[in-house]
CSV table of C-alpha atoms and ligand atoms in Angstrom, one decimal:
chain,number,residue,atom,x,y,z
A,25,MET,CA,38.2,56.3,-106.3
A,26,ARG,CA,34.9,55.2,-105.0
A,27,TYR,CA,35.5,51.8,-106.1
A,28,ARG,CA,38.7,51.8,-103.9
A,29,VAL,CA,36.9,53.5,-101.2
A,30,LEU,CA,34.1,50.9,-101.2
A,31,ARG,CA,36.2,47.8,-101.5
A,32,PRO,CA,37.7,47.5,-98.0
A,33,PRO,CA,34.1,47.5,-96.4
A,34,TYR,CA,33.1,44.6,-98.9
A,35,CYS,CA,36.2,42.7,-98.0
A,36,TYR,CA,35.7,43.3,-94.3
A,37,ARG,CA,32.0,42.0,-94.7
A,38,TRP,CA,33.2,38.8,-96.3
A,39,ALA,CA,36.1,38.5,-93.8
A,40,VAL,CA,33.4,38.6,-91.0
A,41,LEU,CA,31.1,36.3,-92.5
A,42,ILE,CA,34.1,33.8,-93.0
A,43,LEU,CA,35.2,34.4,-89.6
A,44,THR,CA,31.8,33.9,-88.1
A,45,LEU,CA,31.3,30.7,-90.0
A,46,VAL,CA,34.7,29.3,-89.0
A,47,THR,CA,34.0,30.3,-85.3
A,48,ILE,CA,30.4,28.7,-85.4
A,49,THR,CA,32.0,25.4,-86.8
A,50,THR,CA,35.0,25.4,-84.4
A,51,PHE,CA,32.8,26.1,-81.3
A,52,GLY,CA,30.1,23.7,-82.5
A,53,VAL,CA,32.6,20.8,-82.7
A,54,ALA,CA,34.0,21.7,-79.5
A,55,ALA,CA,30.6,22.0,-77.7
A,56,LEU,CA,29.6,18.6,-79.1
A,57,ARG,CA,32.8,17.0,-77.9
A,58,GLY,CA,32.5,18.9,-74.6
A,59,SER,CA,29.2,17.5,-74.0
A,60,SER,CA,30.1,14.0,-75.0
A,61,ALA,CA,33.1,14.2,-72.9
A,62,GLU,CA,31.1,15.3,-70.0
A,63,GLY,CA,28.4,13.1,-71.0
A,64,ALA,CA,30.7,10.0,-70.8
A,65,PRO,CA,31.3,10.1,-67.0
A,66,THR,CA,27.4,10.5,-66.3
A,67,ALA,CA,26.6,7.7,-68.7
A,68,THR,CA,29.4,5.6,-67.1
A,69,LYS,CA,28.4,6.2,-63.5
A,70,PRO,CA,25.2,4.1,-63.7
A,71,VAL,CA,26.9,1.5,-65.6
A,72,ASN,CA,29.6,1.3,-62.7
A,73,GLN,CA,27.0,1.4,-60.1
A,74,GLY,CA,25.2,-1.3,-61.9
A,75,LYS,CA,28.3,-3.5,-62.1
A,76,SER,CA,29.0,-3.1,-58.3
A,77,THR,CA,25.5,-4.2,-57.7
A,78,PRO,CA,24.3,-6.3,-60.4
A,79,ALA,CA,21.1,-7.3,-58.9
A,80,ARG,CA,19.9,-3.9,-57.6
A,81,ALA,CA,16.7,-2.9,-59.1
A,82,THR,CA,15.6,-0.4,-56.5
A,83,PRO,CA,17.7,1.5,-53.8
A,84,VAL,CA,18.3,-0.6,-50.7
A,85,THR,CA,17.4,0.6,-47.3
A,86,ALA,CA,19.8,0.2,-44.1
A,87,GLU,CA,16.8,-1.5,-42.2
A,88,VAL,CA,18.0,-5.0,-40.6
A,89,VAL,CA,15.8,-7.9,-42.3
A,90,ARG,CA,14.6,-10.6,-39.8
A,91,HIS,CA,11.8,-12.1,-41.7
A,92,THR,CA,11.2,-14.1,-45.0
A,93,GLU,CA,10.6,-12.2,-48.3
A,94,ARG,CA,7.4,-13.8,-48.9
A,95,PRO,CA,4.6,-13.9,-46.1
A,96,GLY,CA,3.0,-17.0,-45.1
A,97,ARG,CA,4.2,-20.3,-43.9
A,98,VAL,CA,7.7,-19.7,-45.2
A,99,VAL,CA,11.0,-20.2,-43.3
A,100,ALA,CA,14.6,-19.0,-44.5
A,101,LEU,CA,17.6,-21.0,-43.4
A,102,THR,CA,20.8,-19.2,-43.4
A,103,PHE,CA,24.4,-20.6,-43.2
A,104,ASP,CA,27.3,-18.7,-42.2
A,105,ASP,CA,31.1,-18.5,-42.3
A,106,GLY,CA,31.4,-20.8,-45.3
A,107,PRO,CA,32.0,-22.0,-47.9
A,108,ASP,CA,33.6,-25.1,-46.4
A,109,PRO,CA,34.9,-27.9,-48.3
A,110,VAL,CA,33.6,-30.5,-45.9
A,111,TYR,CA,30.3,-29.1,-44.8
A,112,THR,CA,29.0,-26.9,-47.5
A,113,PRO,CA,28.6,-29.7,-50.1
A,114,GLN,CA,26.8,-31.9,-47.5
A,115,VAL,CA,24.5,-29.0,-46.6
A,116,LEU,CA,23.8,-28.5,-50.3
A,117,ASP,CA,23.0,-32.3,-50.8
A,118,LEU,CA,20.5,-32.1,-48.1
A,119,LEU,CA,18.9,-28.9,-49.4
A,120,SER,CA,18.6,-30.3,-52.8
A,121,GLU,CA,17.2,-33.7,-51.6
A,122,HIS,CA,14.4,-31.9,-50.1
A,123,ASP,CA,13.8,-29.3,-53.0
A,124,ALA,CA,14.9,-26.6,-50.4
A,125,VAL,CA,16.7,-23.2,-50.8
A,126,ALA,CA,18.8,-21.2,-48.3
A,127,THR,CA,21.1,-18.3,-48.1
A,128,PHE,CA,24.8,-18.7,-47.6
A,129,CYS,CA,26.7,-15.9,-45.8
A,130,MET,CA,30.2,-16.5,-47.0
A,131,LEU,CA,33.5,-15.1,-45.9
A,132,GLY,CA,35.5,-13.4,-48.7
A,133,SER,CA,38.7,-15.1,-47.4
A,134,GLU,CA,36.9,-18.7,-47.7
A,135,ALA,CA,35.3,-17.8,-51.0
A,136,ARG,CA,38.7,-17.2,-52.6
A,137,ARG,CA,40.0,-20.3,-51.4
A,138,HIS,CA,36.9,-22.4,-52.7
A,139,PRO,CA,35.6,-20.6,-55.7
A,140,GLU,CA,34.0,-23.8,-57.0
A,141,LEU,CA,31.8,-24.0,-54.0
A,142,VAL,CA,30.5,-20.6,-54.3
A,143,GLN,CA,29.9,-21.5,-58.0
A,144,GLU,CA,27.9,-24.7,-56.8
A,145,VAL,CA,26.0,-22.8,-54.3
A,146,LEU,CA,24.7,-20.5,-57.1
A,147,ALA,CA,24.1,-23.3,-59.5
A,148,ARG,CA,21.9,-25.0,-56.9
A,149,GLY,CA,19.6,-21.8,-56.8
A,150,MET,CA,20.8,-20.6,-53.4
A,151,ARG,CA,21.5,-17.0,-52.6
A,152,LEU,CA,24.7,-15.3,-51.5
A,153,CYS,CA,25.2,-13.1,-48.8
A,154,ASP,CA,28.3,-11.0,-47.9
A,155,HIS,CA,29.9,-11.9,-44.5
A,156,THR,CA,32.9,-9.7,-44.8
A,157,VAL,CA,36.5,-10.6,-45.8
A,158,SER,CA,37.9,-11.8,-42.4
A,159,HIS,CA,35.0,-12.2,-39.8
A,160,ASP,CA,36.3,-9.1,-37.7
A,161,ARG,CA,33.6,-9.4,-34.8
A,162,ASP,CA,34.5,-5.8,-33.7
A,163,LEU,CA,34.0,-4.3,-37.4
A,164,ARG,CA,31.3,-1.9,-35.7
A,165,THR,CA,34.1,-0.2,-34.0
A,166,ARG,CA,36.3,0.2,-36.8
A,167,SER,CA,36.7,3.3,-39.3
A,168,GLU,CA,34.5,4.0,-42.0
A,169,GLN,CA,37.4,3.0,-44.4
A,170,ARG,CA,38.0,-0.3,-42.7
A,171,ILE,CA,34.2,-1.1,-42.5
A,172,THR,CA,34.0,-0.4,-46.0
A,173,ALA,CA,37.2,-2.3,-47.0
A,174,GLU,CA,35.6,-5.5,-45.2
A,175,ILE,CA,32.2,-5.3,-46.7
A,176,VAL,CA,33.2,-4.2,-50.1
A,177,GLY,CA,36.1,-6.4,-50.1
A,178,GLY,CA,33.8,-9.6,-49.2
A,179,TRP,CA,31.4,-8.5,-52.0
A,180,THR,CA,34.2,-8.5,-54.6
A,181,ASP,CA,35.8,-11.8,-53.2
A,182,LEU,CA,32.4,-13.4,-53.9
A,183,GLN,CA,31.9,-11.9,-57.3
A,184,ILE,CA,35.5,-13.1,-58.4
A,185,ALA,CA,34.9,-16.6,-56.8
A,186,ALA,CA,31.6,-16.8,-58.9
A,187,GLY,CA,33.5,-15.8,-62.0
A,188,ARG,CA,30.4,-13.6,-63.3
A,189,ASP,CA,28.4,-10.8,-62.0
A,190,VAL,CA,26.1,-12.4,-59.6
A,191,PRO,CA,23.4,-10.9,-57.2
A,192,ILE,CA,24.5,-10.6,-53.6
A,193,PRO,CA,21.3,-9.2,-52.2
A,194,TYR,CA,22.5,-9.4,-48.3
A,195,PHE,CA,25.1,-8.5,-45.9
A,196,ARG,CA,25.5,-10.0,-42.7
A,197,ALA,CA,27.7,-8.6,-39.9
A,198,PRO,CA,30.1,-10.8,-38.1
A,199,ALA,CA,28.7,-12.1,-34.9
A,200,GLY,CA,25.7,-9.9,-35.6
A,201,ASN,CA,27.4,-6.9,-34.5
A,202,TRP,CA,25.5,-4.3,-36.4
A,203,SER,CA,25.8,-0.6,-36.4
A,204,GLU,CA,24.1,2.2,-38.4
A,205,ARG,CA,27.4,2.6,-40.1
A,206,THR,CA,28.0,-1.2,-41.1
A,207,SER,CA,24.3,-1.2,-42.5
A,208,ALA,CA,24.6,2.2,-44.3
A,209,VAL,CA,27.9,1.1,-46.1
A,210,ALA,CA,26.2,-2.3,-47.0
A,211,ALA,CA,23.1,-0.5,-48.3
A,212,ARG,CA,25.2,1.9,-50.4
A,213,HIS,CA,26.4,-1.2,-52.1
A,214,GLY,CA,23.1,-2.7,-52.8
A,215,MET,CA,23.0,-5.3,-49.9
A,216,ARG,CA,20.3,-5.4,-47.1
A,217,SER,CA,21.6,-6.2,-43.6
A,218,LEU,CA,20.4,-9.6,-42.8
A,219,ALA,CA,19.8,-10.7,-39.3
A,220,TRP,CA,17.8,-13.7,-38.0
A,221,SER,CA,15.0,-14.5,-35.6
A,222,VAL,CA,16.0,-17.8,-34.6
A,223,ASP,CA,19.5,-18.5,-33.4
A,224,SER,CA,20.1,-22.4,-33.6
A,225,ARG,CA,23.2,-21.8,-31.3
A,226,ASP,CA,24.7,-24.4,-33.5
A,227,TRP,CA,28.0,-22.5,-33.0
A,228,THR,CA,28.0,-23.6,-29.3
A,229,LEU,CA,28.3,-27.2,-30.3
A,230,PRO,CA,25.4,-28.3,-27.9
A,231,GLY,CA,24.7,-31.7,-29.9
A,232,ALA,CA,22.4,-32.1,-33.0
A,233,GLU,CA,19.4,-33.0,-30.9
A,234,ARG,CA,19.6,-29.7,-29.1
A,235,ILE,CA,20.0,-27.7,-32.3
A,236,VAL,CA,16.9,-29.6,-33.6
A,237,THR,CA,14.8,-28.7,-30.3
A,238,THR,CA,16.0,-25.0,-30.4
A,239,VAL,CA,15.0,-24.5,-34.2
A,240,LYS,CA,11.7,-26.4,-33.7
A,241,GLU,CA,11.0,-24.3,-30.7
A,242,GLY,CA,11.7,-21.1,-32.1
A,243,VAL,CA,10.4,-21.3,-35.9
A,244,ALA,CA,7.3,-19.5,-36.9
A,245,PRO,CA,6.0,-18.3,-40.1
A,246,GLY,CA,8.4,-15.9,-41.7
A,247,ALA,CA,11.3,-17.1,-39.5
A,248,VAL,CA,15.0,-16.5,-40.5
A,249,VAL,CA,17.3,-19.3,-38.8
A,250,LEU,CA,20.9,-18.9,-38.2
A,251,LEU,CA,23.0,-21.9,-38.8
A,252,HIS,CA,26.6,-22.5,-39.7
A,253,ASP,CA,28.3,-24.5,-42.6
A,254,GLY,CA,31.8,-23.3,-41.9
A,255,GLY,CA,34.1,-21.7,-39.1
A,256,GLY,CA,34.7,-25.1,-37.3
A,257,GLU,CA,33.1,-28.5,-36.6
A,258,ARG,CA,29.6,-28.4,-38.2
A,259,GLU,CA,28.9,-32.3,-38.2
A,260,GLN,CA,26.0,-31.3,-35.6
A,261,THR,CA,24.6,-28.9,-37.7
A,262,VAL,CA,24.4,-31.2,-40.7
A,263,ALA,CA,22.8,-34.0,-38.8
A,264,ALA,CA,20.3,-31.4,-37.2
A,265,LEU,CA,19.4,-30.2,-40.9
A,266,ALA,CA,18.9,-33.8,-41.8
A,267,GLU,CA,16.1,-33.9,-39.0
A,268,LEU,CA,15.0,-30.5,-39.4
A,269,LEU,CA,14.2,-30.4,-43.3
A,270,PRO,CA,11.8,-33.2,-43.2
A,271,TRP,CA,10.2,-31.8,-40.3
A,272,LEU,CA,9.6,-28.3,-41.5
A,273,LEU,CA,8.1,-29.7,-44.6
A,274,ALA,CA,5.8,-31.9,-42.6
A,275,GLN,CA,4.7,-28.9,-40.8
A,276,GLY,CA,3.7,-27.3,-43.8
A,277,TYR,CA,6.6,-24.9,-44.2
A,278,GLU,CA,8.2,-23.9,-47.5
A,279,LEU,CA,11.8,-22.9,-47.6
A,280,GLY,CA,12.4,-19.4,-48.8
A,281,PHE,CA,14.7,-16.6,-48.8
A,282,PRO,CA,14.9,-13.6,-46.3
B,323,ZN,ZN1,29.8,-15.5,-38.8
């Protein structure tokens, strides 16, 4: 009788013990799975961010850059609206001839048409700058979505044209029409807004000599010079560059980056 009376509690204890073990195991595995499932997106996020902004080491500010990266007698030449199959190679040859570097503010639409030029610009040690997909001069007045599409789209076009993850440290607003919003969107994607301190006004086609004079008069240590290798007739710019490069070097300037 006693035996029979005592037996159920013993059975109950074993059942409780087994149930507890099963519960711990089940919940333990579930918890591990849960944490790894939750951990996955957090682990993926930085990777994605890294992918969308390969060269970004530190967060980028929305401040507009108008001077060279390094202090001293340095000048940064920037070429906009390319790549162009006629003028970009000529500009690259002149730069290489003088061991000079420059920054190329390219349009996504043109980069897509001439990916080999994007690759050549990179192979020559130049830097890329995102000048949007389609050069919408009124970009600053557009919606945030449209601004993002133009800026991130241009960035993506350059990456695809390059054929690999490449640093694109700068963004330049079409026609220099900056706004807080365009700079903020660019900064979020790891690009600093790049302006200039010397406008060569080569886009007005004033003649090579006039371009040379404008740059000579405006240049100073730390200057960022606006020039164009795309978007129309750029023979004057190429001719002016052939004169400006030896002159800059003779003045003791080094060619650098913004
Ligand atoms: Zn432009």
